[in-house]
Amino acid sequence: MSNKFYILSIDGGGFRGAYSAYLLKRMEDEWDIDWLAQFNLFAGTSTGAIIAAGLAHGRSASSLYNLYAEHGQSIFRKRWFARLDIGDFSSLIASRYSRKKLRSCLHEVFGDTQLKDIPVPLIIPSVDIGDGRVHVFKSAYDPEFHRDPKVPVADAVMASCSAPTYFDPYVVGHYPLTDGGLWANNPAFVAAIDAKRRLGVDLCDLRILSIGTGKSETCYGSTAGWFRNTFFGWGIATRWGRQKFINLILNLQAESSHNMLNLLFQTKDQSESEQLLRINFVSDKPLSMDDPRKLSDWTREADQDFTHKGHKIKEFLAL
């Protein structure tokens, strides 16, 4: 009998979660995967929390992809001031989007289900902005977990999705919470540590399928003259670029988490680890987190990755 312990980890990235959902949908369609039987632990941050929690709750990947396709436009409908042509100055007023539609959709998906009702280990990172601490929601897979068993799954996911400047912080119990992507946009490393510490899994038995939401190779640019002439600091009026800045933070965290796992699993000859498979796409253009018009783009990227990397995924999961 195999001792392999499979983890499914899904990054944050706003509406780009459609990429992850469609990739999983292709896996589901092609191989008829039973997610709860295939994976021993699910971890997801922000938009990844929607997908990871949905699968752990027994939802199909197809239904989760439909959530993006059917409700993306209404979830990412800008407030009136954000529609004005004032760029990042709109962030001076309030968050760009109301959370009402997203919250409504999450309650449709999860209903009154609480974290203690999830039948498998589930990890959802968020941030406690009140005390400046990490706040990790977990299903009741350890008897020492006393804080969150009765927390509705919809609320835990909503907290993790509340990206700064996009959605307002979300209060769960006594905690004002925001997007877990600030420290764990790629939650694979968090999941690996918890599997070892809480579930007693040997590191050598871990197998992690880590799914990203795209990485842009374009940020602020690297021409020194550009900085001297046009970049005067991090102010809203001085080219800080709200979306660029947040994408920079998320990309750095996701990449560092993956690199640390690679080092942890690295073989003596430094060849590619058999314990970690990262599926992600790279773009030479900026990647929006909140543009539902990009649905076909993210779907196409996922379809291409499945076409070219599906055999690696199948082999990795021993299907």
Coordinates of N, CA, C and O in Angstrom, one line a residue, residues 77-216:
R77 N -17.8 44.2 -10.3 CA -18.5 45.4 -10.8 C -18.0 46.5 -9.9 O -18.3 46.6 -8.7
K78 N -17.3 47.5 -10.5 CA -16.7 48.6 -9.8 C -17.7 49.5 -9.1 O -18.8 49.7 -9.7
R79 N -17.4 49.9 -8.0 CA -18.2 51.0 -7.3 C -18.1 52.2 -8.2 O -17.2 52.4 -9.0
W80 N -19.1 53.2 -8.0 CA -19.2 54.3 -8.9 C -17.9 55.1 -8.9 O -17.5 55.6 -10.0
F81 N -17.2 55.3 -7.8 CA -16.0 56.2 -7.8 C -14.9 55.5 -8.4 O -14.0 56.1 -9.0
A82 N -14.9 54.1 -8.4 CA -13.8 53.4 -9.1 C -13.9 53.4 -10.6 O -13.0 53.2 -11.3
R83 N -15.2 53.8 -11.1 CA -15.4 53.9 -12.5 C -14.9 55.2 -13.1 O -14.8 55.4 -14.3
L84 N -14.7 56.2 -12.2 CA -14.2 57.5 -12.6 C -12.8 57.4 -13.1 O -12.0 56.5 -12.7
D85 N -12.4 58.2 -14.1 CA -11.0 58.1 -14.7 C -10.0 58.8 -13.8 O -9.5 59.9 -14.2
I86 N -9.8 58.3 -12.6 CA -8.9 58.9 -11.6 C -7.8 57.9 -11.2 O -7.1 58.2 -10.2
G87 N -7.7 56.8 -11.9 CA -6.6 55.8 -11.6 C -6.6 55.4 -10.2 O -7.6 55.1 -9.6
D88 N -5.4 55.3 -9.6 CA -5.2 54.8 -8.2 C -5.8 55.7 -7.2 O -5.9 55.4 -6.0
F89 N -6.2 56.9 -7.6 CA -6.8 57.8 -6.6 C -8.1 57.3 -6.0 O -8.5 57.7 -4.9
S90 N -8.8 56.4 -6.8 CA -10.0 55.8 -6.3 C -9.8 55.1 -5.0 O -10.6 54.9 -4.2
S91 N -8.5 54.5 -4.8 CA -8.2 53.8 -3.6 C -8.1 54.7 -2.4 O -8.1 54.2 -1.2
L92 N -8.1 56.0 -2.6 CA -8.2 56.9 -1.4 C -9.5 56.9 -0.7 O -9.7 57.3 0.4
I93 N -10.5 56.5 -1.5 CA -11.9 56.6 -1.0 C -12.3 55.3 -0.3 O -12.7 55.3 0.9
A94 N -12.2 54.2 -0.9 CA -12.6 52.9 -0.3 C -12.1 51.8 -1.3 O -11.5 52.0 -2.3
S95 N -12.4 50.6 -0.9 CA -12.1 49.4 -1.7 C -12.8 49.5 -3.0 O -14.0 50.0 -3.1
R96 N -12.3 49.0 -4.1 CA -12.8 49.1 -5.4 C -14.1 48.4 -5.6 O -15.0 48.8 -6.4
Y97 N -14.3 47.3 -4.9 CA -15.5 46.5 -5.2 C -16.3 46.2 -3.9 O -15.7 46.1 -2.8
S98 N -17.6 46.1 -4.0 CA -18.4 45.7 -2.9 C -18.3 44.2 -2.7 O -18.1 43.5 -3.7
R99 N -18.3 43.7 -1.5 CA -18.2 42.3 -1.3 C -19.5 41.5 -1.3 O -19.6 40.3 -1.1
K100 N -20.6 42.3 -1.5 CA -22.0 41.7 -1.3 C -22.2 40.5 -2.3 O -22.7 39.4 -1.9
K101 N -21.8 40.7 -3.5 CA -22.1 39.6 -4.5 C -21.2 38.4 -4.3 O -21.7 37.3 -4.3
L102 N -19.9 38.6 -4.0 CA -19.0 37.5 -3.7 C -19.5 36.8 -2.5 O -19.5 35.5 -2.5
R103 N -19.9 37.5 -1.4 CA -20.4 36.8 -0.2 C -21.6 36.0 -0.5 O -21.8 34.9 0.0
S104 N -22.5 36.5 -1.3 CA -23.7 35.8 -1.7 C -23.4 34.5 -2.5 O -24.0 33.5 -2.2
C105 N -22.5 34.6 -3.4 CA -22.1 33.4 -4.2 C -21.4 32.4 -3.3 O -21.7 31.2 -3.4
L106 N -20.6 32.8 -2.3 CA -20.0 31.8 -1.4 C -21.0 31.1 -0.5 O -20.9 29.9 -0.3
H107 N -22.0 31.9 -0.1 CA -23.0 31.2 0.7 C -23.9 30.3 -0.1 O -24.4 29.3 0.4
E108 N -24.0 30.5 -1.4 CA -24.7 29.6 -2.3 C -23.9 28.3 -2.4 O -24.5 27.2 -2.5
V109 N -22.6 28.4 -2.5 CA -21.7 27.3 -2.7 C -21.7 26.4 -1.4 O -21.8 25.2 -1.4
F110 N -21.4 27.1 -0.3 CA -21.1 26.4 1.0 C -22.3 26.3 2.0 O -22.3 25.5 2.9
G111 N -23.3 27.1 1.7 CA -24.5 27.1 2.6 C -24.0 27.4 4.1 O -23.2 28.3 4.3
D112 N -24.6 26.6 5.0 CA -24.2 26.8 6.4 C -23.1 25.8 6.9 O -22.9 25.7 8.1
T113 N -22.4 25.2 6.0 CA -21.4 24.3 6.3 C -20.3 25.0 7.1 O -19.8 26.1 6.8
Q114 N -19.9 24.3 8.2 CA -18.8 24.9 9.1 C -17.6 24.1 8.8 O -17.6 23.0 8.2
L115 N -16.5 24.7 9.2 CA -15.2 24.0 9.0 C -15.1 22.6 9.6 O -14.5 21.7 9.0
K116 N -15.8 22.4 10.7 CA -15.8 21.1 11.3 C -16.5 20.0 10.5 O -16.3 18.8 10.7
D117 N -17.3 20.5 9.5 CA -18.1 19.6 8.7 C -17.3 19.1 7.4 O -17.7 18.2 6.8
I118 N -16.2 19.8 7.2 CA -15.3 19.4 6.0 C -14.6 18.1 6.3 O -14.0 18.0 7.4
P119 N -14.8 17.1 5.5 CA -14.3 15.7 5.9 C -12.8 15.5 5.7 O -12.4 14.4 6.1
V120 N -12.1 16.4 5.1 CA -10.7 16.3 4.9 C -9.9 17.5 5.4 O -10.5 18.5 5.7
P121 N -8.6 17.4 5.7 CA -7.8 18.5 6.1 C -7.9 19.6 5.0 O -7.7 19.4 3.9
L122 N -8.2 20.8 5.5 CA -8.3 22.0 4.6 C -7.7 23.2 5.3 O -7.9 23.4 6.5
I123 N -6.8 23.9 4.6 CA -6.1 25.1 5.1 C -6.4 26.3 4.3 O -6.3 26.3 3.0
I124 N -6.8 27.4 4.9 CA -7.2 28.6 4.3 C -6.5 29.8 5.0 O -6.9 30.2 6.1
P125 N -5.4 30.3 4.4 CA -4.6 31.4 5.1 C -5.4 32.8 4.9 O -6.0 33.1 3.9
S126 N -5.3 33.6 6.0 CA -5.7 35.0 6.0 C -4.8 35.8 6.8 O -3.8 35.3 7.4
V127 N -5.1 37.1 7.0 CA -4.3 37.9 7.8 C -5.2 38.7 8.8 O -6.2 39.3 8.5
D128 N -4.7 38.7 10.1 CA -5.4 39.5 11.1 C -4.8 40.9 11.1 O -3.7 41.1 11.6
I129 N -5.5 41.8 10.6 CA -4.9 43.2 10.5 C -5.1 43.9 11.8 O -4.5 45.0 11.9
G130 N -5.9 43.4 12.7 CA -6.0 44.0 14.0 C -4.7 43.9 14.8 O -4.2 44.9 15.4
D131 N -4.1 42.7 14.8 CA -2.9 42.5 15.6 C -1.6 42.3 14.7 O -0.5 42.1 15.2
G132 N -1.9 42.4 13.3 CA -0.7 42.2 12.4 C -0.2 40.8 12.5 O 1.0 40.6 12.4
R133 N -1.1 39.8 12.5 CA -0.6 38.4 12.6 C -1.2 37.5 11.5 O -2.2 37.9 10.9
V134 N -0.6 36.4 11.3 CA -1.2 35.5 10.3 C -2.4 34.8 11.0 O -2.5 34.7 12.2
H135 N -3.4 34.5 10.2 CA -4.6 33.8 10.8 C -5.0 32.7 9.8 O -5.4 33.0 8.7
V136 N -4.8 31.5 10.2 CA -5.0 30.4 9.3 C -6.3 29.6 9.8 O -6.3 29.0 10.9
F137 N -7.2 29.5 8.9 CA -8.4 28.7 9.1 C -8.1 27.2 8.7 O -7.5 27.0 7.7
K138 N -8.5 26.3 9.6 CA -8.3 24.9 9.3 C -9.5 24.1 9.7 O -10.2 24.4 10.6
S139 N -9.8 23.1 8.9 CA -10.9 22.1 9.3 C -10.4 21.4 10.5 O -9.3 21.4 10.9
A140 N -11.3 20.6 11.1 CA -11.1 20.0 12.4 C -10.3 18.7 12.3 O -10.8 17.7 12.7
Y141 N -9.1 18.8 11.7 CA -8.3 17.5 11.6 C -7.3 17.3 12.7 O -6.5 16.4 12.7
D142 N -7.3 18.2 13.7 CA -6.5 18.0 14.9 C -7.3 18.4 16.1 O -8.0 19.4 16.1
P143 N -7.4 17.5 17.1 CA -8.2 17.8 18.3 C -7.8 19.0 19.1 O -8.6 19.5 19.9
E144 N -6.6 19.6 18.8 CA -6.2 20.8 19.4 C -6.8 22.1 18.8 O -6.6 23.2 19.3
F145 N -7.4 21.9 17.7 CA -8.0 23.1 17.0 C -9.4 23.4 17.7 O -10.3 22.7 17.7
H146 N -9.4 24.6 18.4 CA -10.5 25.0 19.2 C -11.2 26.3 18.7 O -12.3 26.5 19.0
R147 N -10.5 27.1 17.9 CA -10.9 28.4 17.6 C -12.0 28.4 16.4 O -13.0 29.1 16.5
D148 N -11.7 27.6 15.4 CA -12.5 27.7 14.2 C -13.5 26.6 13.8 O -14.1 26.8 12.7
P149 N -13.7 25.5 14.5 CA -14.6 24.5 14.1 C -15.9 25.0 13.6 O -16.5 24.4 12.7
K150 N -16.5 26.0 14.3 CA -17.9 26.4 14.0 C -17.9 27.6 13.1 O -19.0 28.1 12.8
V151 N -16.8 28.0 12.6 CA -16.7 29.1 11.6 C -17.3 28.6 10.3 O -16.9 27.6 9.7
P152 N -18.3 29.3 9.7 CA -18.8 28.9 8.4 C -17.7 28.9 7.3 O -16.9 29.9 7.3
V153 N -17.7 27.9 6.5 CA -16.6 27.9 5.4 C -16.7 29.1 4.6 O -15.7 29.7 4.2
A154 N -17.9 29.6 4.3 CA -18.1 30.8 3.4 C -17.4 32.0 4.0 O -16.8 32.8 3.3
D155 N -17.4 32.1 5.4 CA -16.8 33.2 6.0 C -15.3 33.1 6.0 O -14.6 34.1 5.8
A156 N -14.8 31.9 6.2 CA -13.3 31.7 6.1 C -12.8 32.1 4.7 O -11.8 32.7 4.6
V157 N -13.5 31.6 3.7 CA -13.1 31.9 2.3 C -13.2 33.4 2.0 O -12.3 34.0 1.4
M158 N -14.3 34.0 2.5 CA -14.5 35.4 2.2 C -13.3 36.2 2.8 O -12.8 37.2 2.2
A159 N -12.9 35.9 4.0 CA -11.8 36.6 4.7 C -10.5 36.4 3.8 O -9.8 37.4 3.6
S160 N -10.3 35.3 3.4 CA -9.0 35.0 2.6 C -9.1 35.7 1.2 O -8.0 36.1 0.7
C161 N -10.3 36.0 0.7 CA -10.5 36.7 -0.6 C -10.4 38.2 -0.5 O -10.4 38.9 -1.5
S162 N -10.4 38.7 0.7 CA -10.5 40.2 0.9 C -9.2 40.9 0.6 O -8.5 41.4 1.5
A163 N -8.8 40.9 -0.6 CA -7.5 41.5 -1.0 C -7.5 43.0 -0.8 O -8.5 43.7 -1.1
P164 N -6.5 43.6 -0.2 CA -6.4 45.0 0.1 C -6.6 45.9 -1.1 O -6.1 45.5 -2.2
T165 N -7.4 46.9 -1.0 CA -7.9 47.9 -2.0 C -8.9 47.3 -3.0 O -9.6 48.0 -3.7
Y166 N -9.1 46.0 -3.0 CA -10.1 45.4 -3.9 C -11.4 45.2 -3.1 O -12.5 45.5 -3.6
F167 N -11.3 44.5 -1.9 CA -12.4 44.3 -1.1 C -12.1 44.8 0.4 O -10.9 44.7 0.8
D168 N -13.1 45.2 1.1 CA -12.9 45.6 2.5 C -12.5 44.4 3.3 O -12.8 43.3 3.0
P169 N -11.8 44.7 4.4 CA -11.5 43.6 5.4 C -12.8 42.9 5.8 O -13.9 43.6 5.8
Y170 N -12.7 41.7 6.2 CA -13.9 40.9 6.6 C -13.8 40.4 8.0 O -12.7 39.9 8.4
V171 N -14.8 40.7 8.8 CA -14.7 40.4 10.3 C -15.3 39.0 10.5 O -16.5 38.7 10.1
V172 N -14.5 38.1 11.1 CA -15.0 36.8 11.5 C -14.8 36.7 13.0 O -13.6 36.7 13.5
G173 N -15.9 36.6 13.8 CA -15.8 36.6 15.2 C -15.2 37.9 15.7 O -15.8 39.0 15.4
H174 N -14.1 37.9 16.4 CA -13.5 39.1 16.9 C -12.3 39.6 16.0 O -11.6 40.5 16.4
Y175 N -12.2 39.0 14.9 CA -11.0 39.2 14.1 C -11.3 40.0 12.8 O -12.1 39.5 11.9
P176 N -10.6 41.1 12.5 CA -10.7 41.8 11.2 C -9.7 41.2 10.3 O -8.5 41.3 10.6
L177 N -10.1 40.6 9.2 CA -9.2 39.8 8.4 C -9.2 40.3 7.0 O -10.1 40.9 6.5
T178 N -8.0 39.9 6.3 CA -7.9 40.3 4.9 C -7.1 39.2 4.2 O -6.8 38.1 4.9
D179 N -6.8 39.4 3.0 CA -6.2 38.4 2.1 C -5.0 37.7 2.6 O -4.0 38.3 2.9
G180 N -5.1 36.3 2.6 CA -3.9 35.5 3.0 C -2.7 35.6 2.1 O -1.6 35.2 2.4
G181 N -3.0 36.1 0.9 CA -1.9 36.3 -0.1 C -0.8 37.2 0.3 O 0.3 37.2 -0.3
L182 N -1.1 38.0 1.3 CA 0.0 38.9 1.8 C 1.2 38.2 2.4 O 2.3 38.7 2.5
W183 N 0.9 36.9 2.8 CA 2.0 36.1 3.4 C 2.1 34.7 2.8 O 3.1 34.0 2.9
A184 N 1.0 34.2 2.3 CA 0.9 32.8 1.8 C 0.1 32.7 0.5 O -0.8 32.0 0.4
N185 N 0.5 33.5 -0.5 CA -0.3 33.5 -1.8 C -0.2 32.1 -2.4 O -1.1 31.6 -3.0
N186 N 1.0 31.5 -2.2 CA 1.1 30.1 -2.6 C 1.2 29.3 -1.3 O 2.2 29.3 -0.6
P187 N 0.1 28.6 -0.9 CA 0.1 28.0 0.5 C 0.7 26.6 0.5 O 0.5 25.9 1.5
A188 N 1.4 26.2 -0.5 CA 2.0 24.8 -0.5 C 2.9 24.6 0.6 O 2.9 23.5 1.2
F189 N 3.8 25.6 0.9 CA 4.8 25.4 2.0 C 4.1 25.3 3.3 O 4.4 24.4 4.2
V190 N 3.0 26.1 3.5 CA 2.2 26.0 4.8 C 1.6 24.6 4.9 O 1.6 24.0 6.0
A191 N 1.1 24.1 3.8 CA 0.4 22.8 3.8 C 1.4 21.7 4.1 O 1.1 20.8 4.9
A192 N 2.6 21.8 3.6 CA 3.6 20.8 3.8 C 4.1 20.7 5.3 O 4.2 19.6 5.9
I193 N 4.2 21.9 5.9 CA 4.7 22.0 7.3 C 3.6 21.4 8.2 O 3.8 20.7 9.1
D194 N 2.3 21.7 7.9 CA 1.2 21.3 8.7 C 1.0 19.8 8.6 O 0.7 19.1 9.5
A195 N 1.2 19.2 7.4 CA 1.1 17.8 7.2 C 2.1 17.0 8.0 O 1.8 16.0 8.6
K196 N 3.3 17.6 8.1 CA 4.4 17.0 8.9 C 4.1 17.1 10.4 O 4.2 16.2 11.1
R197 N 3.8 18.4 10.8 CA 3.7 18.7 12.2 C 2.4 18.1 12.8 O 2.4 17.5 13.9
R198 N 1.3 18.4 12.1 CA 0.0 18.0 12.7 C -0.5 16.6 12.4 O -1.2 16.0 13.2
L199 N -0.1 16.1 11.2 CA -0.6 14.8 10.7 C 0.5 13.7 10.8 O 0.2 12.6 10.5
G200 N 1.7 14.1 11.1 CA 2.8 13.1 11.3 C 3.2 12.5 10.0 O 3.7 11.4 10.0
V201 N 3.1 13.2 8.9 CA 3.5 12.7 7.6 C 5.0 12.9 7.4 O 5.5 14.0 7.6
D202 N 5.7 11.8 7.0 CA 7.1 12.0 6.7 C 7.3 12.8 5.5 O 6.5 12.7 4.5
L203 N 8.3 13.7 5.5 CA 8.5 14.6 4.3 C 8.7 13.8 3.1 O 8.3 14.2 2.0
C204 N 9.3 12.6 3.2 CA 9.6 11.9 2.0 C 8.3 11.3 1.3 O 8.3 10.8 0.2
D205 N 7.2 11.3 2.1 CA 5.9 10.8 1.6 C 5.1 11.8 1.0 O 4.0 11.5 0.4
L206 N 5.4 13.1 1.1 CA 4.6 14.2 0.6 C 4.7 14.3 -1.0 O 5.7 14.1 -1.6
R207 N 3.5 14.5 -1.6 CA 3.4 14.8 -3.0 C 2.5 16.0 -3.2 O 1.3 15.9 -2.8
I208 N 3.1 17.1 -3.7 CA 2.3 18.3 -3.7 C 2.1 18.8 -5.2 O 3.0 19.0 -5.9
L209 N 0.8 18.8 -5.5 CA 0.4 19.5 -6.8 C 0.1 20.9 -6.5 O -0.9 21.2 -5.9
S210 N 0.9 21.8 -7.0 CA 0.8 23.2 -6.7 C 0.4 24.0 -8.0 O 1.1 23.9 -9.0
I211 N -0.8 24.6 -7.9 CA -1.3 25.3 -9.1 C -1.3 26.8 -8.9 O -1.9 27.3 -8.0
G212 N -0.7 27.5 -9.8 CA -0.6 28.9 -9.7 C -1.8 29.6 -10.5 O -2.6 28.9 -11.0
T213 N -1.7 30.9 -10.6 CA -2.7 31.7 -11.3 C -2.0 32.6 -12.3 O -2.6 33.7 -12.7
G214 N -0.8 32.3 -12.7 CA -0.1 33.1 -13.7 C 0.9 34.0 -13.1 O 0.7 34.4 -11.9
K215 N 2.0 34.2 -13.8 CA 3.1 35.1 -13.3 C 3.5 36.0 -14.5 O 3.7 35.5 -15.6
S216 N 3.5 37.3 -14.2 CA 3.9 38.3 -15.2 C 5.4 38.5 -15.0 O 5.9 38.7 -13.9

